[in-house]
Coordinates of C-alpha atoms and ligand atoms in Angstrom, one line a residue:
X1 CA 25.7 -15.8 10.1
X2 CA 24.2 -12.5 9.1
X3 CA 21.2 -11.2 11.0
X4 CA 19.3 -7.9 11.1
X5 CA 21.5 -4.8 10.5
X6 CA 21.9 -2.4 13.9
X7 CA 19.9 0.4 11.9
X8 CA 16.9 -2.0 10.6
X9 CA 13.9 0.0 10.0
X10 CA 11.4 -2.2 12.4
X11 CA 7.8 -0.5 12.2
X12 CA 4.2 -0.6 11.6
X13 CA 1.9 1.1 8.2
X14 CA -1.4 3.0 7.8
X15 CA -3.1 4.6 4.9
X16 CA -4.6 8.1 5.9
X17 CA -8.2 6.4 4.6
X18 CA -7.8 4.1 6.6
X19 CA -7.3 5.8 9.5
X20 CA -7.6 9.4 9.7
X21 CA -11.3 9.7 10.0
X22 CA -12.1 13.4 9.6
X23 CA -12.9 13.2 6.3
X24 CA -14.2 16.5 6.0
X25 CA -12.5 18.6 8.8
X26 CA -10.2 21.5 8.6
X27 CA -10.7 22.3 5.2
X28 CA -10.1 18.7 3.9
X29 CA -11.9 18.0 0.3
X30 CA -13.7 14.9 -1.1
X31 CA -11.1 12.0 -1.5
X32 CA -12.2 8.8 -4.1
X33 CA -12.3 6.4 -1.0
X34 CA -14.8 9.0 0.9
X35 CA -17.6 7.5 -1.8
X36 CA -17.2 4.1 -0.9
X37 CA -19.6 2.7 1.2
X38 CA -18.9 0.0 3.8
X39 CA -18.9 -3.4 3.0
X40 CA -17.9 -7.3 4.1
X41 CA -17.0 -10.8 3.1
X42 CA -20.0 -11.6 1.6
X43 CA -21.4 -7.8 0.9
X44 CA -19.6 -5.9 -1.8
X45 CA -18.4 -2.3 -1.0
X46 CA -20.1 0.2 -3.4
X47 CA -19.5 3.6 -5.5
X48 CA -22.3 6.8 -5.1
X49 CA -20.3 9.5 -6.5
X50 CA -23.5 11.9 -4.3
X51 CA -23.3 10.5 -0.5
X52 CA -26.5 8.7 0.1
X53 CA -27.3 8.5 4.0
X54 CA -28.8 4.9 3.5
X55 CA -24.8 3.9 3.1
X56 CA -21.9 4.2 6.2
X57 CA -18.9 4.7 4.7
X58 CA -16.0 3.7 6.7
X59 CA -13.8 6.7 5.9
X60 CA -15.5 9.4 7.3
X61 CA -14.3 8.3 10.7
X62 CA -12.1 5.3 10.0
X63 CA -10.2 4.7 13.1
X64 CA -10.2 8.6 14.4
X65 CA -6.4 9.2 13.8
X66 CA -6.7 12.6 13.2
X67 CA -8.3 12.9 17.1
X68 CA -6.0 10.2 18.3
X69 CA -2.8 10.5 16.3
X70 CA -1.1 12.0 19.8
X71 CA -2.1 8.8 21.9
X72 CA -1.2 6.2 18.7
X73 CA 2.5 7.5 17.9
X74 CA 2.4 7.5 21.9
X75 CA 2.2 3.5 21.7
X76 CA 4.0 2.9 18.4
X77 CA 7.3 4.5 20.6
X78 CA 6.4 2.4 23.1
X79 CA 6.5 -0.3 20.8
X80 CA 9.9 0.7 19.8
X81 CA 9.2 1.4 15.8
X82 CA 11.6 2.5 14.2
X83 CA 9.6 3.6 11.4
X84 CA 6.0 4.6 11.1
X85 CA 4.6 4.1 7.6
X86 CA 2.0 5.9 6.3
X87 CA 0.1 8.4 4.0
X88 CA -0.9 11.6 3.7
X89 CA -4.2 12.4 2.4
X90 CA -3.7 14.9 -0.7
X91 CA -7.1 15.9 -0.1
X92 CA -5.7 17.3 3.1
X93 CA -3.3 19.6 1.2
X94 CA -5.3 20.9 -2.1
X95 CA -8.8 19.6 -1.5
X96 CA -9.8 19.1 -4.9
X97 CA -6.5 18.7 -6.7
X98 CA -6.3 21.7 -8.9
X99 CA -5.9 24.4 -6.5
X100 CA -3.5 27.5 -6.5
X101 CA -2.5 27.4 -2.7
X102 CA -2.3 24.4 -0.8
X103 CA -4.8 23.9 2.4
X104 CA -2.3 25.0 5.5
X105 CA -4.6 23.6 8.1
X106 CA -4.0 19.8 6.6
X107 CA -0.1 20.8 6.3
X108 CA -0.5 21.8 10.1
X109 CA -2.0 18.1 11.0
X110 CA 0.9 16.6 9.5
X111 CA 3.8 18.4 10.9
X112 CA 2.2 17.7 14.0
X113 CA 2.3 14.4 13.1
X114 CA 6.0 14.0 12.2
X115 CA 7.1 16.4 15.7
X116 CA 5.2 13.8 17.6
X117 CA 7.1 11.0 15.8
X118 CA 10.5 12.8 16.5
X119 CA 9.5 12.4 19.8
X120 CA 9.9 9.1 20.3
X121 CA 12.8 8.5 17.5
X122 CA 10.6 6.9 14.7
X123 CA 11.2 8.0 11.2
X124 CA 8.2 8.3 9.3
X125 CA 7.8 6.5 5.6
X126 CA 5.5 8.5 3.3
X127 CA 3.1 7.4 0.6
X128 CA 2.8 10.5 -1.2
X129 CA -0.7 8.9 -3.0
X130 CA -1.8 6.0 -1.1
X131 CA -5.4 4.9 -2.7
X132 CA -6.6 8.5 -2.2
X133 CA -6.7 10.8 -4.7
X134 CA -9.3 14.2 -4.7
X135 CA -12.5 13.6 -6.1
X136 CA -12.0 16.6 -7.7
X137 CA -9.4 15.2 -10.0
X138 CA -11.9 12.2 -10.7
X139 CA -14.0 14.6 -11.9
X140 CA -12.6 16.5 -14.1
X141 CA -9.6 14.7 -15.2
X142 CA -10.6 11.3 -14.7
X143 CA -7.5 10.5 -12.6
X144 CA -4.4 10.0 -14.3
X145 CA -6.0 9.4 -17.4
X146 CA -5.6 12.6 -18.4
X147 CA -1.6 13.7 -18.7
X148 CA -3.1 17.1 -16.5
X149 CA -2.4 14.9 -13.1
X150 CA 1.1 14.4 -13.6
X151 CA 1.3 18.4 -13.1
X152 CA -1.1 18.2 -10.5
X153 CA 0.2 15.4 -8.5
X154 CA 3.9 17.2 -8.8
X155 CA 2.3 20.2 -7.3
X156 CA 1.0 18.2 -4.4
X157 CA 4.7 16.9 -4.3
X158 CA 6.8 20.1 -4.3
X159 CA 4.7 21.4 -1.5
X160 CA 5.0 18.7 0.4
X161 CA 8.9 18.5 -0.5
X162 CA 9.5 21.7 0.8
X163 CA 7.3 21.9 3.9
X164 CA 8.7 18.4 5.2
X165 CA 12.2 18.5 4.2
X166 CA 13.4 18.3 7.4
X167 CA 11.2 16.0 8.8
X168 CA 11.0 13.2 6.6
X169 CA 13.7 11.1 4.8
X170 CA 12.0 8.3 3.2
X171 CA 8.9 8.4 0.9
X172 CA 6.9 6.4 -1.4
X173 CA 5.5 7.5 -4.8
X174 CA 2.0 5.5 -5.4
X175 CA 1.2 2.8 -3.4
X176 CA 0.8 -0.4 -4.6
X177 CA 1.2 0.8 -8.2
X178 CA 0.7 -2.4 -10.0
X179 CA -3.1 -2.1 -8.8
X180 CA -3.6 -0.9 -12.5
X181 CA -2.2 -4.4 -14.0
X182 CA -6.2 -5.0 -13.3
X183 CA -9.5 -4.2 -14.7
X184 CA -10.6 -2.7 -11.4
X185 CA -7.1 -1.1 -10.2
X186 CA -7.1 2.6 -11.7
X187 CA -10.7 3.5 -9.9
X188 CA -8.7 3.2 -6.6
X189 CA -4.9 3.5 -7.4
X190 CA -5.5 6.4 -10.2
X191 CA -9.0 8.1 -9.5
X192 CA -10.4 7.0 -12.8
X193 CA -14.2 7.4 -12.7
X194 CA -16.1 8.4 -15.4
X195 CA -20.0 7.7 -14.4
X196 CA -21.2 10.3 -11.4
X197 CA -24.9 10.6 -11.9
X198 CA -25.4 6.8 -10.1
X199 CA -24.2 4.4 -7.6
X200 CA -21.9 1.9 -9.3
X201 CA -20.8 -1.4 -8.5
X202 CA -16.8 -2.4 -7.8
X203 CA -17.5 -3.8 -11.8
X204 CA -18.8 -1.1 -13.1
X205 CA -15.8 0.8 -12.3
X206 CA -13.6 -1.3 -14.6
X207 CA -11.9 0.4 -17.5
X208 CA -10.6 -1.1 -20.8
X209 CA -7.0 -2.2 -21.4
X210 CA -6.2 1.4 -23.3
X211 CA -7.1 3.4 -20.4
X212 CA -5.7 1.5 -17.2
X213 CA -1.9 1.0 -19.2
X214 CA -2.3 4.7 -20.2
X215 CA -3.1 5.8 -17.1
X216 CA -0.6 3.8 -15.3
X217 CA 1.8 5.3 -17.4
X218 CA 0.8 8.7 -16.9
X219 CA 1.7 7.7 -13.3
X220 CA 5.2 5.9 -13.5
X221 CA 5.9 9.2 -15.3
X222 CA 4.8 11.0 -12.2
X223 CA 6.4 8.5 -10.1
X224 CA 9.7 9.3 -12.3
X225 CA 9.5 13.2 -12.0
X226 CA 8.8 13.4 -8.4
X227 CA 12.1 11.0 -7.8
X228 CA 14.0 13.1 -9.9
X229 CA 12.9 16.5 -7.6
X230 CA 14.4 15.0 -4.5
X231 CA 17.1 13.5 -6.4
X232 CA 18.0 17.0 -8.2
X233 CA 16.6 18.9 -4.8
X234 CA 16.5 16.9 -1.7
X235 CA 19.8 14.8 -2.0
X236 CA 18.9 13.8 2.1
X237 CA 15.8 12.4 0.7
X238 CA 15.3 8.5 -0.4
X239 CA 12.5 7.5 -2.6
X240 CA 10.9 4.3 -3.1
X241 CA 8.6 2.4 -4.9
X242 CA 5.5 0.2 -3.8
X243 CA 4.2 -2.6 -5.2
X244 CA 1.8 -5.3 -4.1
X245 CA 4.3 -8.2 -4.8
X246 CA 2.0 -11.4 -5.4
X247 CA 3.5 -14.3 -6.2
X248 CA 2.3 -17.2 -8.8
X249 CA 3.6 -20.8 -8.8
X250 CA 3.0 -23.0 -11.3
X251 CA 0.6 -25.5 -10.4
X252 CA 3.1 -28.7 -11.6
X253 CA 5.8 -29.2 -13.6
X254 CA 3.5 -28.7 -17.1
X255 CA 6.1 -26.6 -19.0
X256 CA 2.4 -24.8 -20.7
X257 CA 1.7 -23.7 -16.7
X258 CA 5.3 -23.0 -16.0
X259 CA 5.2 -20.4 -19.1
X260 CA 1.8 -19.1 -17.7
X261 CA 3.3 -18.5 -14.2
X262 CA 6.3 -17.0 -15.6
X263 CA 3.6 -14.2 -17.6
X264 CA 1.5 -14.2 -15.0
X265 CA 4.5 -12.4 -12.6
X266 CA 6.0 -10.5 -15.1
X267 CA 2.9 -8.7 -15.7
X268 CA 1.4 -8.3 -11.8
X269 CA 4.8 -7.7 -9.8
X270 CA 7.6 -6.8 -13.0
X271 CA 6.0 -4.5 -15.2
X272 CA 5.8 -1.4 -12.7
X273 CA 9.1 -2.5 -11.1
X274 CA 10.8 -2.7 -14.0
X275 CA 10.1 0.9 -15.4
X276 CA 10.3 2.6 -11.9
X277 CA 13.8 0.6 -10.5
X278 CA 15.8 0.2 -14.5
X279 CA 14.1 3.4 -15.8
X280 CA 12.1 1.8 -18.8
X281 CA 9.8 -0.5 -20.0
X282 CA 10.5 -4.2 -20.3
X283 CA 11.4 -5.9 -23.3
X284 CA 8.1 -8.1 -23.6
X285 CA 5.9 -4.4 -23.4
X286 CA 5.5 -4.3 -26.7
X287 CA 4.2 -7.6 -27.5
X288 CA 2.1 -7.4 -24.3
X289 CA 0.7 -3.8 -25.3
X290 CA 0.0 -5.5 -29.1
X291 CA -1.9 -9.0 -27.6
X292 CA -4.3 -6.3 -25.8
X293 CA -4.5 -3.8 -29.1
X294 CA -3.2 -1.1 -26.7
X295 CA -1.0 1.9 -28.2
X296 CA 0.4 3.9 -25.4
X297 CA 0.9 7.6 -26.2
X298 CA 4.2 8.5 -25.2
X299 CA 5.3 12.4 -25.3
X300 CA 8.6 12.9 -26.9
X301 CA 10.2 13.3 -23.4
X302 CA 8.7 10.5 -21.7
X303 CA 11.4 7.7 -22.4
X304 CA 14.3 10.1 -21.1
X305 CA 12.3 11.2 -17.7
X306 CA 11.8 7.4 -17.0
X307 CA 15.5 6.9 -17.5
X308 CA 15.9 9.8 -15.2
X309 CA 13.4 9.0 -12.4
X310 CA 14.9 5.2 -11.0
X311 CA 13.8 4.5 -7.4
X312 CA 16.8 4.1 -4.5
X313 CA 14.8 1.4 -3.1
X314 CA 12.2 -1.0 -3.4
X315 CA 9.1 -1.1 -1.2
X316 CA 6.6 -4.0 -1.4
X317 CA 3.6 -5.3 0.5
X318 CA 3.6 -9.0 1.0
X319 CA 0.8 -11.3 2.2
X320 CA 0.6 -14.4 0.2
X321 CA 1.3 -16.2 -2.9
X322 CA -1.2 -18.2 -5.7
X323 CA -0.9 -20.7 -8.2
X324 CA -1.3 -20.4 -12.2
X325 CA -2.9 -23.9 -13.9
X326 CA -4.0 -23.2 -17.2
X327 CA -4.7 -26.7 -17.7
X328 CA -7.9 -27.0 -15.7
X329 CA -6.5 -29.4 -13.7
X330 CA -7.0 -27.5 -9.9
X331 CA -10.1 -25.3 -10.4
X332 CA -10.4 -24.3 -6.9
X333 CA -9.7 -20.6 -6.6
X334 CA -8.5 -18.7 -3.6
X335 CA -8.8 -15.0 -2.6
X336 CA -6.4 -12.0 -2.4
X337 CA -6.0 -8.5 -1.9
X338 CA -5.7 -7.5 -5.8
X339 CA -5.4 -10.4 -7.8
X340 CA -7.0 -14.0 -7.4
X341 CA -5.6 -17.2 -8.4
X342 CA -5.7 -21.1 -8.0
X343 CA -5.7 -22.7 -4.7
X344 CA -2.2 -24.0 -3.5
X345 CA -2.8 -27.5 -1.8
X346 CA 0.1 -26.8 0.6
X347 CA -0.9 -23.7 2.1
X348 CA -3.3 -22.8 4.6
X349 CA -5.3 -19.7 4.4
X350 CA -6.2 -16.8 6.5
X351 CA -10.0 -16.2 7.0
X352 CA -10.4 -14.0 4.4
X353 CA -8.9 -16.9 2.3
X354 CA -5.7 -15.2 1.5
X355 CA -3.2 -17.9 1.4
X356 CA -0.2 -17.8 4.2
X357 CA 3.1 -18.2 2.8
X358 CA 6.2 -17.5 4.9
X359 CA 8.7 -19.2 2.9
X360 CA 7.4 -17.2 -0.6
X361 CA 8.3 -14.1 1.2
X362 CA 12.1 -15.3 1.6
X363 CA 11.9 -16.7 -2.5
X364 CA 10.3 -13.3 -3.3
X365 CA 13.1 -11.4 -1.6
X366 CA 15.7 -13.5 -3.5
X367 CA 13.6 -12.8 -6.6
X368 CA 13.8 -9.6 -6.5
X369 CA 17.7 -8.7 -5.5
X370 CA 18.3 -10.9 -7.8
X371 CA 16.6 -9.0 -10.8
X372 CA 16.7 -5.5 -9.2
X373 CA 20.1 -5.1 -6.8
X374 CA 18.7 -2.3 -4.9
X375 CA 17.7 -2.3 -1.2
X376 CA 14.8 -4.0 -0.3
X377 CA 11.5 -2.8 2.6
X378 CA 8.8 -4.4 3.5
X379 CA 5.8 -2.2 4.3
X380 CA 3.0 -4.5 4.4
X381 CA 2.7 -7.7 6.0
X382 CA 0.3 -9.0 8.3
X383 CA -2.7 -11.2 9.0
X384 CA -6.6 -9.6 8.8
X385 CA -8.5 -11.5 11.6
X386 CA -11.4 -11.1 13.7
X387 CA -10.1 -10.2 17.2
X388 CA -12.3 -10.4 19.8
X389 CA -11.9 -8.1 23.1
X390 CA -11.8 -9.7 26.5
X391 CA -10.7 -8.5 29.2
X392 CA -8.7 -5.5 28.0
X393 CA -7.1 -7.0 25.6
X394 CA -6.9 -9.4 22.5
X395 CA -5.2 -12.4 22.8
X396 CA -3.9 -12.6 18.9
X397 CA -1.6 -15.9 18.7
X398 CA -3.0 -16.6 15.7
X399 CA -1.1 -13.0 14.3
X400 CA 2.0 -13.3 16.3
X401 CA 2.2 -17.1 14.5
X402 CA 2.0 -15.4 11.4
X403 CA 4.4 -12.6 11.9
X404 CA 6.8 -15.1 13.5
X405 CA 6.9 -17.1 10.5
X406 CA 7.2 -14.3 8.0
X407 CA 10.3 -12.4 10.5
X408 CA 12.0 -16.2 10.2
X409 CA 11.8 -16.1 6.3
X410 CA 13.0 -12.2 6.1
X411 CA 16.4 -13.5 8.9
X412 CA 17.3 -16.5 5.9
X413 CA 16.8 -14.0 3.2
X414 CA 19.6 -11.9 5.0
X415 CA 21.2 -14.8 5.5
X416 CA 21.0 -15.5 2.2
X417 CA 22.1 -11.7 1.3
X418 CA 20.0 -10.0 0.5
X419 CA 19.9 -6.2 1.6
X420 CA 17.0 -5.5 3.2
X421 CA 16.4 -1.7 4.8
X422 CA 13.0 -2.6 7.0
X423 CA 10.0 -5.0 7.9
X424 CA 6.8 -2.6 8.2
X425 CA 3.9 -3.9 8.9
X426 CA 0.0 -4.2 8.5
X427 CA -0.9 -2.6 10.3
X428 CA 0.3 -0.8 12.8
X429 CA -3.2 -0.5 14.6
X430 CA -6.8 -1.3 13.2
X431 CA -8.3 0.2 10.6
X432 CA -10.6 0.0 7.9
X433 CA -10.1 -2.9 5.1
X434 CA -9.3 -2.0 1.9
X435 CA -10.4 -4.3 0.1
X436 CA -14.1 -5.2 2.0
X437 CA -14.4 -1.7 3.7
X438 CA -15.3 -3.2 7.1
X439 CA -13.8 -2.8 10.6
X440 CA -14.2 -6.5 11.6
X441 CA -10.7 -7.3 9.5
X442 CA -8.5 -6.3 12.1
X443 CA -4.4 -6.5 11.4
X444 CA -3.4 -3.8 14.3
X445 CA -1.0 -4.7 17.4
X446 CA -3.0 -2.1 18.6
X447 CA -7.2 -2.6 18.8
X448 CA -9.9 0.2 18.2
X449 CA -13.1 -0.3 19.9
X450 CA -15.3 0.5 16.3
X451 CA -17.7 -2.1 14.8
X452 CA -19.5 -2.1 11.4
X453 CA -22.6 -1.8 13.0
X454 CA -21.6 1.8 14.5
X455 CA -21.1 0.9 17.8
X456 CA -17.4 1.0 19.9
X457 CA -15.9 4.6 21.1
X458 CA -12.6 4.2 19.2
X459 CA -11.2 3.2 22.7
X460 CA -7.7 2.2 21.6
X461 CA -6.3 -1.6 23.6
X462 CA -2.9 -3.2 23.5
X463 CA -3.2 -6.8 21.8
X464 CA -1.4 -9.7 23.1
X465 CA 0.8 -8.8 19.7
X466 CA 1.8 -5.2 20.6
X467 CA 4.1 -6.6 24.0
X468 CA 5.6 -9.6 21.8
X469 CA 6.0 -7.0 18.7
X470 CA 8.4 -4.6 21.6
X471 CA 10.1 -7.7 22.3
X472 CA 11.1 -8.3 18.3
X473 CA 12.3 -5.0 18.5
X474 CA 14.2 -4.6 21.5
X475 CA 16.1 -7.6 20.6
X476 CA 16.7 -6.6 17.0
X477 CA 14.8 -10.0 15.7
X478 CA 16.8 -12.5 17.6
X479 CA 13.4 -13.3 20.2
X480 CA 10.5 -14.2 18.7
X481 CA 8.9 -16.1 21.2
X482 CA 5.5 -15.4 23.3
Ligands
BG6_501 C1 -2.9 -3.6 0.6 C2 -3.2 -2.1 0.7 O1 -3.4 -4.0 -0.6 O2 -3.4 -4.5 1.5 C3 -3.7 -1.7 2.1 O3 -2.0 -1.3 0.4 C4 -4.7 -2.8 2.6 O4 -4.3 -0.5 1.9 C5 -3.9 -4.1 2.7 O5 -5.4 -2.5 3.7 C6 -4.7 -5.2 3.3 O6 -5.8 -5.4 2.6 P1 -7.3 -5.4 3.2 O7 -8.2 -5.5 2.0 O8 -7.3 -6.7 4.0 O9 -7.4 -4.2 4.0

């Protein structure tokens, strides 16, 4: 029986919004994210384009990375990782987007960061763009809207090319590109903003149909001319994709649901992959673009640079799957991370009421070698719970349950054979949610002493999780007991 390969990339993911903090330190500039204010289950985050100091905003210090980033790679060797996933903030590097000269002081902070993972033999993963983007380009582009950003996201890239060459093998375009296959996606995956005078809700910030596939297609264009640099320049260099890979069942065996499922994952998890793994758009596009009245401009190059610009590998996050009834017949709906759906009666769900599905994540990996062929990662997986600190510690069973589960489903999917580079997940250590911009969804093997209310001193604690997690490691997935 197969099992996980010698050289498996076992490891643990950030975003640099997430976790950096510092949000306006060494020459940094105003990133999207820096605008959003704090938020919870119940209290949606929202958007003042001018700070407002009746607001916290959980990026300005997020979990202090950019203070603690020596003591956290520290424990992620101890750990064992293999790989460290994570971003860097392109505010960091050309603080508004649009500069002449990158911002050395932010290239400096990340150099660091990559010496002190060579330190402990972890190969770092890097989202070029990970749900940060300058404000700057916001501004006066309106994200990728505007065919400008591809230049200015491929300066951002050659810089970073260059000055990491050596230091970093592996690196991810966008994250979770298929963010703009909804209304609200291209705020936070592309920058588009066009309202700056007031505070906005997360609706307000949806765009129409035109302007999230356009954008989206300004950025698989980026996404195909920055794989195409290291490909042409950087032949050490292995680029992958990243999409949120969300599964949709039919709700029963109604052929009229079955045919709704089958839309449903073409368009959240196949459109992006499809154009960034083949190299062009699939065959239903056109029919898809017509049903919304969409006409995508397309520059008499663009079809070739796709063709040119295919991914070496595929990078997903995973947490759970949905259901698709058109019928009416289950009207109860569930909660994700990007895209909601109907309820699925034989799965429990996380607090957050993301639905926990371990064996999805072994017919998702089938799904996708099957279509694709190309080596497979993981970078997100993981369970957002409330931890509680006692003693020291956390005692998360509840997240090593889930991990267990999932690590089970990614050993039958190898078993299965699928070719699978790496299991990274969310997150390595707490941080800020994405999705409800509070501190009280914790994911981390590693927890940060920093509440929504403003209290904690970012005192960093080794979970119950991060002792098992050294223990998957060391034995290359065979123990997964606690
Ligand atoms: C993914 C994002 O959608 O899910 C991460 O890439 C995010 O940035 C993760 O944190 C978990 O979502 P959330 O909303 O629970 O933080």
């Amino acid at each position: 029986m197969k099992s996980f390969p010698k050289d498996f990339l076992w490891g643990g993911a950030t975003s640099s919004n997430q976790i950096e903090g510092a949000w306006n330190v060494d020459g940094r500039g105003v990133s999207i994210n820096d605008i959003v204010t704090s938020g919870s289950k119940t209290k949606p985050k929202i958007v003042t384009p001018i700070k407002n100091s009746n607001y916290s905003y959980p990026s300005e210090d997020a979990s202090k990375f950019y203070e603690y980033y020596k003591e956290d790679i520290k424990m992620f060797g101890e750990m064992g990782f293999k790989c460290y996933r994570m971003s860097i903030s392109w505010s960091r590097i050309f603080p508004n987007g649009d500069e002449k000269e990158p911002n050395e002081k932010g290239l400096e902070f990340y150099d660091k960061v990559f010496d002190e993972c060579k330190k402990y033999g972890i190969e770092p993963m890097v989202t070029i763009s990970h749900f940060d983007i300058p404000l700057g380009i916001s501004k006066k582009y309106c994200g990728f809207l505007s065919r400008e950003t591809i230049n200015l996201y491929m300066n951002y890239v050659k810089v970073i090319f260059e000055r990491y060459k050596n230091k970093v093998k592996y690196w991810l375009t966008f994250n979770e590109i298929n963010c703009s296959m909804m209304a609200l996606g291209p705020f936070i995956c592309q920058g588009q903003m066009k309202v700056f005078d007031r505070e906005l809700n997360a609706r307000e910030l949806a765009v129409s149909d035109q302007d999230r596939l356009q954008g989206l297609h300004h950025q698989l264009i980026a996404s195909a001319l920055c794989v195409k640099l290291a490909h042409d320049k950087y032949p050490r260099f292995k680029v992958g994709n990243m999409t949120s890979i969300f599964h949709s069942y039919p709700y029963n065996c109604d052929p009229v649901n079955q045919i709704a499922s089958q839309q449903r994952n073409r368009e959240n998890n196949y459109y992006c992959t499809d154009v960034q793994v083949k190299g062009h758009y699939p065959y239903w596009a056109k029919s898809y673009w017509e049903k919304l009245n969409v006409n995508i401009k397309f520059e008499k190059d663009d079809l070739e640079i796709l063709k040119q610009g295919c991914v070496d590998f595929i990078s997903f996050s995973y947490y759970m799957t949905s259901v698709v009834d058109i019928t009416g017949a289950n009207n109860d709906k569930t909660n994700a991370n990007l895209f909601q759906g109907t309820k699925n009666p034989f799965l429990k769900s996380s607090e957050w009421g993301w639905q926990i599905d371990p064996i999805g994540l072994r017919f998702v990996l089938n799904e996708l070698y099957d279509r694709y062929n190309v080596p497979l990662m993981i970078v997100e997986n993981g369970l957002g719970a409330i931890d509680k600190l006692e003693n020291g510690t956390v005692n998360d069973t509840y997240r090593i349950q889930y991990l267990k589960e999932h690590i089970k489903a990614l050993k039958l999917a190898i078993e299965d054979g699928v070719d699978l580079m790496g299991y990274s997940t969310w997150s390595a250590i707490d941080l800020v949610s994405a999705s409800t911009g509070e501190y009280a969804k914790r994911y981390g093997f590693i927890y940060v002493d920093r509440n929504d209310d403003g209290t904690g001193d970012f005192k960093r604690y080794k979970k119950k999780s991060f002792d098992w997690y050294k223990k998957v490691i060391a034995s290359n997935g065979e123990d997964l007991e606690d």
